[in-house]
């Protein structure tokens, strides 16, 4: 028998593949990029708390506009365009300037740039006079810098013993700064202080050295963390290598970076929510086939996430902490351009109308079971935020003790995303229809919570970053099964004519409330108790929520109020009457919300009481 291909679904498959392929090179690398630009964990957590709130507002708004004015295609294409352009503009965000150690032609100095008080130079000179301070420096190193250190600072013999350090990316030493010879200069919107190092003196591993750099060598210039042995200067000139929230909001480059992320988040919110509504509209009554469309997205994400990680490591300097992300922004721009072209071929027309979209969707909040579903989305969002925004930061911390950690980290992150997709999401999206038919939506929800608990506890036990790879197979449960369950459930319970609004609402609750709260909580915990303890806390919390969810669902099965159809449309009531005979055997498995009942193709969780 010849297999038939539904040509109407091919553009939808192409969209899922291309959109995920286009966002995979940038989305997972944004938190590490923010750290590289100089922003603290709290700043990153705050940004990723606000971004889902933007999605919370954008998804229902544009979903409502799409349903109300039948502008699904226009908003869908516009979302893809602004996502591509906004992410591409992030490439032009400058890094926050860190303290610089300069050494050339027998002169060494430290250059400190920040929005420090205008009279800082006067305060320092009057407070310290002719004193000399000792400061500890931790400077980023390139391989060629080690040649100068070994040959001229340490006078190493044999030289090869010292040059074995070329794979290390940080040099720690102490030096002295002269407080009577400060030189101040302007640098854009910031001011800079130059501290001279008298006689180029320093200390490395308790050994006195001369920080000498010859004329015939390139200037030794390195970004550093600086901490001096006196409270007054540390309070007046805080470490500018890590920007806290108070300092970030005063920087125009921060607002440009954050603004582009906000615009890209709005674009992605529109594309994801309206795209899923279009997909379910094309599928019609074949809801169980959604996972087989969405798995194309996992395929695109897995391939291009791995490729992006490899390219970033390849195009970055060997041994360098700072990575060159230029290629990923070009990948996003080009691939999303092809996505727009494929999306113009979609054949979708809205066949159902809602007389009052807000009223129909509002009925969802009158059902206990729907409210439990929404709270489940929030709980999953809390856990998802930790993985999306902080997992790679944790991996980079684990890789630091390894001599070549800076060389392989982006490749490892690409492998992580590939296994998440190929080993996790793809098979679970493919089997999601079968799984949901077998165990029902509610049992699937409980399974997802349990999967998060196992995954987080395993993260907290990691010592070697490479051991994360088998753990990522659990992404099939925590994202693949979760997303298929969430989108399918939302489509099933959506009143006719509100499909885009309902998908947007559920997505907004997941991201705008769950991911937002998880980002802020995760950022505070990372900064306060460390990465390992944070994952342990989230793992224990996931197990607790899992137990609570199971108990609540058992209670609702046995004692929950019967949904009497109050507020349903006449169409829904007639559908209920005609379907009750055939579905009564499965009615008790996992009850649904009191909305319009469609042909569920064997889905077990239907409340027809």
PDB file of N, CA and C in Angstrom, residues 34 113 212 228 264 277 508 513 590:
ATOM      1  N   UNK A  34      25.439  37.249  28.152  1.00  0.00           N
ATOM      2  CA  UNK A  34      25.222  38.326  29.129  1.00  0.00           C
ATOM      3  C   UNK A  34      26.303  38.291  30.206  1.00  0.00           C
ATOM      4  N   UNK A 113      37.739  51.803  34.282  1.00  0.00           N
ATOM      5  CA  UNK A 113      36.682  52.629  33.689  1.00  0.00           C
ATOM      6  C   UNK A 113      35.338  52.252  34.292  1.00  0.00           C
ATOM      7  N   UNK A 212      57.770  43.386  33.308  1.00  0.00           N
ATOM      8  CA  UNK A 212      58.422  44.077  32.201  1.00  0.00           C
ATOM      9  C   UNK A 212      57.950  43.508  30.864  1.00  0.00           C
ATOM     10  N   UNK A 228      41.776  45.474  45.847  1.00  0.00           N
ATOM     11  CA  UNK A 228      42.898  46.041  46.596  1.00  0.00           C
ATOM     12  C   UNK A 228      42.732  45.773  48.088  1.00  0.00           C
ATOM     13  N   UNK A 264      12.776  40.573  20.645  1.00  0.00           N
ATOM     14  CA  UNK A 264      12.865  39.190  20.145  1.00  0.00           C
ATOM     15  C   UNK A 264      11.910  38.276  20.895  1.00  0.00           C
ATOM     16  N   UNK A 277      -1.578  27.368  17.057  1.00  0.00           N
ATOM     17  CA  UNK A 277      -3.001  27.469  16.720  1.00  0.00           C
ATOM     18  C   UNK A 277      -3.233  27.146  15.241  1.00  0.00           C
ATOM     19  N   UNK A 508       1.358  31.925  27.867  1.00  0.00           N
ATOM     20  CA  UNK A 508       1.652  33.081  28.715  1.00  0.00           C
ATOM     21  C   UNK A 508       1.744  32.679  30.180  1.00  0.00           C
ATOM     22  N   UNK A 513       4.409  33.621  33.856  1.00  0.00           N
ATOM     23  CA  UNK A 513       4.374  33.466  35.311  1.00  0.00           C
ATOM     24  C   UNK A 513       5.437  32.461  35.763  1.00  0.00           C
ATOM     25  N   UNK A 590      -9.271  10.957  33.138  1.00  0.00           N
ATOM     26  CA  UNK A 590      -8.643  12.237  33.462  1.00  0.00           C
ATOM     27  C   UNK A 590      -9.552  13.348  32.996  1.00  0.00           C
TER      28      UNK A 590
END
